[in-house]
Short mmCIF file of C-alpha atoms in Angstrom, two decimals:
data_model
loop_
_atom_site.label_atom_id
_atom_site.label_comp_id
_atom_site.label_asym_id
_atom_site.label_seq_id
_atom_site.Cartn_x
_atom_site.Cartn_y
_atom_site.Cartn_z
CA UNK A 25 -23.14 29.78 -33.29
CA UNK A 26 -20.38 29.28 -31.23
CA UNK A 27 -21.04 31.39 -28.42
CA UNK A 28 -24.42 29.45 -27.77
CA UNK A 29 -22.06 26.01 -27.48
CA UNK A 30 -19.34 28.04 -24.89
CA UNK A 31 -21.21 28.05 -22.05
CA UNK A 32 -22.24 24.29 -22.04
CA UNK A 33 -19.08 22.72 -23.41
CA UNK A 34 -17.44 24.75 -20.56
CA UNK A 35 -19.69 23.53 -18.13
CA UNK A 36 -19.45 19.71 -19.11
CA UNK A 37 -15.60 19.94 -19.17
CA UNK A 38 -15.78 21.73 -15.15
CA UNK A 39 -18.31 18.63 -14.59
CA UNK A 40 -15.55 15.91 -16.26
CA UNK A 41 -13.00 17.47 -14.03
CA UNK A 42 -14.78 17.28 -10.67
CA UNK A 43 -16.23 13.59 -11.43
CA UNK A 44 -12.46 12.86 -12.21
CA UNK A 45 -11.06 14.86 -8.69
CA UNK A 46 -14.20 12.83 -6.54
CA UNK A 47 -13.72 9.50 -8.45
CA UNK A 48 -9.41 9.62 -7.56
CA UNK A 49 -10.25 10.40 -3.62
CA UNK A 50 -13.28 8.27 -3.21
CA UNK A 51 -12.33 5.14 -4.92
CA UNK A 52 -9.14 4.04 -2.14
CA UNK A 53 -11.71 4.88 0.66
CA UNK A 54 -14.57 2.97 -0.57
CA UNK A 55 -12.28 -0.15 -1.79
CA UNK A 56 -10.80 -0.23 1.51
CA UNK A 57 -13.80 -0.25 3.48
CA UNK A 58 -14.94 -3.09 1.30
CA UNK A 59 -11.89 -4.71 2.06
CA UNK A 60 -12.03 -4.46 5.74
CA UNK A 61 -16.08 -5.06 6.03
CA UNK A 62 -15.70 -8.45 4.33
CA UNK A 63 -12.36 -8.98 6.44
CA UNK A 64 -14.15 -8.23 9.26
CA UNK A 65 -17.37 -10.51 8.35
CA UNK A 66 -15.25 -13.46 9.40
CA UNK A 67 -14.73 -12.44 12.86
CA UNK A 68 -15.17 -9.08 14.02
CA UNK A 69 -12.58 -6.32 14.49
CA UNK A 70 -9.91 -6.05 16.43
CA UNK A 71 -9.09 -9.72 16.63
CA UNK A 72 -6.52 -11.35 14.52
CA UNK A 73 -7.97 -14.30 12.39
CA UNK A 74 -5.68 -16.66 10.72
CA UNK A 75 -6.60 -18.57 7.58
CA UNK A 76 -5.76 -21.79 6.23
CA UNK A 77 -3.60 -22.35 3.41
CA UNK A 78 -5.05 -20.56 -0.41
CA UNK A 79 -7.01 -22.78 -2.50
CA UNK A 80 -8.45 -21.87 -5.53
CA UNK A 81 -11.90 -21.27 -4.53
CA UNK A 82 -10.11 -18.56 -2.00
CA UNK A 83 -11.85 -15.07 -2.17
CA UNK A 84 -12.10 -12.99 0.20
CA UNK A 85 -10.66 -9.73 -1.08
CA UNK A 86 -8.16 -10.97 -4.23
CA UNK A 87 -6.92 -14.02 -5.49
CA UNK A 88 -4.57 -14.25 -2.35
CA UNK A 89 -1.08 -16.52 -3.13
CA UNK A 90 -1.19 -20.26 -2.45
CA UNK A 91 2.47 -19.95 -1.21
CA UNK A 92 1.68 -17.39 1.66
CA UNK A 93 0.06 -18.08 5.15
CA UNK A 94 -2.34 -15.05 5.37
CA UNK A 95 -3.41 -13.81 9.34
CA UNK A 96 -5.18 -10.74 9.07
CA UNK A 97 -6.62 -7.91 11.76
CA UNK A 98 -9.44 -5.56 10.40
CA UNK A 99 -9.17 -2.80 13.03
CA UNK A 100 -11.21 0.02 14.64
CA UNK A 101 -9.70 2.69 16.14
CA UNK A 102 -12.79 4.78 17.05
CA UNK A 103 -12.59 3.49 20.98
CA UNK A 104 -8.99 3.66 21.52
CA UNK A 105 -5.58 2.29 20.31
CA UNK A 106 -5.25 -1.31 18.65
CA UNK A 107 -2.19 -3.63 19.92
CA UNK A 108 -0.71 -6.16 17.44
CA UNK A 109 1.82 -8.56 19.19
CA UNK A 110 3.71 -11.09 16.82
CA UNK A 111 6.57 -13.18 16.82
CA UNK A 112 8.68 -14.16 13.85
CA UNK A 113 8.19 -17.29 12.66
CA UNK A 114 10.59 -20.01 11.13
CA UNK A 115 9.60 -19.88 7.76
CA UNK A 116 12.17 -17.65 4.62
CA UNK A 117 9.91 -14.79 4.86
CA UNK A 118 7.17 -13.20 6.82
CA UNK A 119 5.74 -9.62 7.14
CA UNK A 120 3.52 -7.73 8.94
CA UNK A 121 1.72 -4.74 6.98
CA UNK A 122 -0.55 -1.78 8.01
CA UNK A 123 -2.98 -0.62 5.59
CA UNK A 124 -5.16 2.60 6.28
CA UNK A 125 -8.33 3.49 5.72
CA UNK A 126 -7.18 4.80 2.00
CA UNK A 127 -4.92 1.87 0.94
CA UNK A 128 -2.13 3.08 2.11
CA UNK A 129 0.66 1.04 3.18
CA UNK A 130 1.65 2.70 7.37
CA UNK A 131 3.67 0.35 7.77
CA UNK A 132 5.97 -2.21 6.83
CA UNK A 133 7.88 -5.10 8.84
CA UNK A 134 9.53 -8.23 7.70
CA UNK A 135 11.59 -11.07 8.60
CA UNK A 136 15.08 -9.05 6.58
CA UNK A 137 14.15 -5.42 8.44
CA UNK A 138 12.54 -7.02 12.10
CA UNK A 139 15.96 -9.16 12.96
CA UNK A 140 13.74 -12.13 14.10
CA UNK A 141 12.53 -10.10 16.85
CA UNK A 142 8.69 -9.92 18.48
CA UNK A 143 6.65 -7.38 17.51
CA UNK A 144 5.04 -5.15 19.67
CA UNK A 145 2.73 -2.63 17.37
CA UNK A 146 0.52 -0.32 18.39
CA UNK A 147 -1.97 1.55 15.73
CA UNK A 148 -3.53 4.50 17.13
CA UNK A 149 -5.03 8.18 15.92
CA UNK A 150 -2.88 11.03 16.29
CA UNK A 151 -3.90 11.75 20.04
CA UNK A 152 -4.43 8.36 21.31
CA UNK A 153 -2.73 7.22 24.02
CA UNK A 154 -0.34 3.85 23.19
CA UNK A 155 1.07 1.12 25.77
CA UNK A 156 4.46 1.59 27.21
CA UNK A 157 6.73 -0.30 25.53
CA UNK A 158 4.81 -0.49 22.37
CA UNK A 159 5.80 1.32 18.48
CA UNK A 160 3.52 3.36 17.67
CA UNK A 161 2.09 3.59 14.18
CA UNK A 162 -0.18 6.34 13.82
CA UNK A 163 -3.07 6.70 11.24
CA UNK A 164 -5.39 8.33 9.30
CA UNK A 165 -9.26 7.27 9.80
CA UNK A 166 -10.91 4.55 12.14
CA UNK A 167 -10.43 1.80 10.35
CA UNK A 168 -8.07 -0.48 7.91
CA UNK A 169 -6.05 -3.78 7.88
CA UNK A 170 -3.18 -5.13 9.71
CA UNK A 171 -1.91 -8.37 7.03
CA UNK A 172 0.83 -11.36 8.22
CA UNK A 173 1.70 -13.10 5.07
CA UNK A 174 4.49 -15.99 5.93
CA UNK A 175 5.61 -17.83 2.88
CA UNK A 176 5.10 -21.83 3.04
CA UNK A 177 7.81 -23.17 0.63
CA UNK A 178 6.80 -26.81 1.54
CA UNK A 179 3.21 -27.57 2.21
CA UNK A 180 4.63 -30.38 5.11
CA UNK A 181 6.02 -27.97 7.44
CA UNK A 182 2.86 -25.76 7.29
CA UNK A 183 2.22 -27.51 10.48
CA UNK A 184 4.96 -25.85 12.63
CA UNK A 185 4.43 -22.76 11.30
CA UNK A 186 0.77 -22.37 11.12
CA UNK A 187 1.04 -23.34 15.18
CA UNK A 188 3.49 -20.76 15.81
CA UNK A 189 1.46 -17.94 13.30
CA UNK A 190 -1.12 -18.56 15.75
CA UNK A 191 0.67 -17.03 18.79
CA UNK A 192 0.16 -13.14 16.90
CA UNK A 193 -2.90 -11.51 18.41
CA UNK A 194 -4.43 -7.90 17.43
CA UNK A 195 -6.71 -6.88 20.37
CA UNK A 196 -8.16 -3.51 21.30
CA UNK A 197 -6.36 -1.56 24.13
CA UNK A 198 -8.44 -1.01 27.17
CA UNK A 199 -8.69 2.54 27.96
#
């Protein structure tokens, strides 16, 4: 009796496995190119789009923070290098992140680690050629996310700040 259940039980615990193995690789890949197609569905790639202040009918990806100023670039890497130029803005914190295309955080940048300097990013595939002058920050896949998030501790000065957030610009690299 039990050698007629071996063979099967083995064969649905090698099937558990690989549906486990497929579902832990595929999942970061397919939620980030959710991510970045409904980023993207508000202005294209490769172009940095700034949005206004959180409310709470706010959607887009998460429940984003009503404290933070989000400007985001979905980019696309499959005709060339990306450039992301940014300036620090007055405001008790800022950041610039890099998200690949498998959720993972490239890069890093805020106002404590960038001194208050401008930022002068460049996202590219290994092999792609960046602009002089520019860090590189190389990545995995075509496409992800480059995120600003600037915290607005007082909803009056949003103003100034939102005016000088508008001054970063993600654009492709002509080749």
């Amino acid at each position: 009796m039990t050698r007629r259940w071996t063979l099967p039980l083995m064969f649905g615990v090698l099937l558990g496995v690989l549906t486990w193995q497929v579902t832990l690789v595929a999942t970061p890949r397919v939620l980030m190119w959710l991510a970045v197609k409904r980023v993207a569905s508000i202005g294209g790639f490769n172009q940095m789009k700034h949005t206004p202040l959180a409310t709470a009918a706010s959607r887009t990806i998460v429940r984003p923070s009503p404290d933070l100023a989000y400007s985001s670039c979905p980019y696309d890497l499959s005709h060339g290098p990306v450039l992301i130029e940014a300036t620090p803005v007055a405001a008790p914190y800022w950041s610039l992140s890099i998200f690949d295309a498998n959720t993972n955080a490239v890069f890093v940048r805020n106002d404590a680690a960038g001194a208050h300097k401008p930022l002068r990013i460049a996202i590219a595939r290994a092999g792609q050629t960046i602009p002089a002058g520019a860090e590189a920050v190389r990545v995995d896949g075509n496409r992800g996310v480059a995120l600003i998030r600037i915290l607005i501790e007082n909803r009056a000065s949003f103003a100034a700040i939102d005016g000088a957030r508008r001054s970063a610009r993600c654009s492709a690299v002509a080749g």
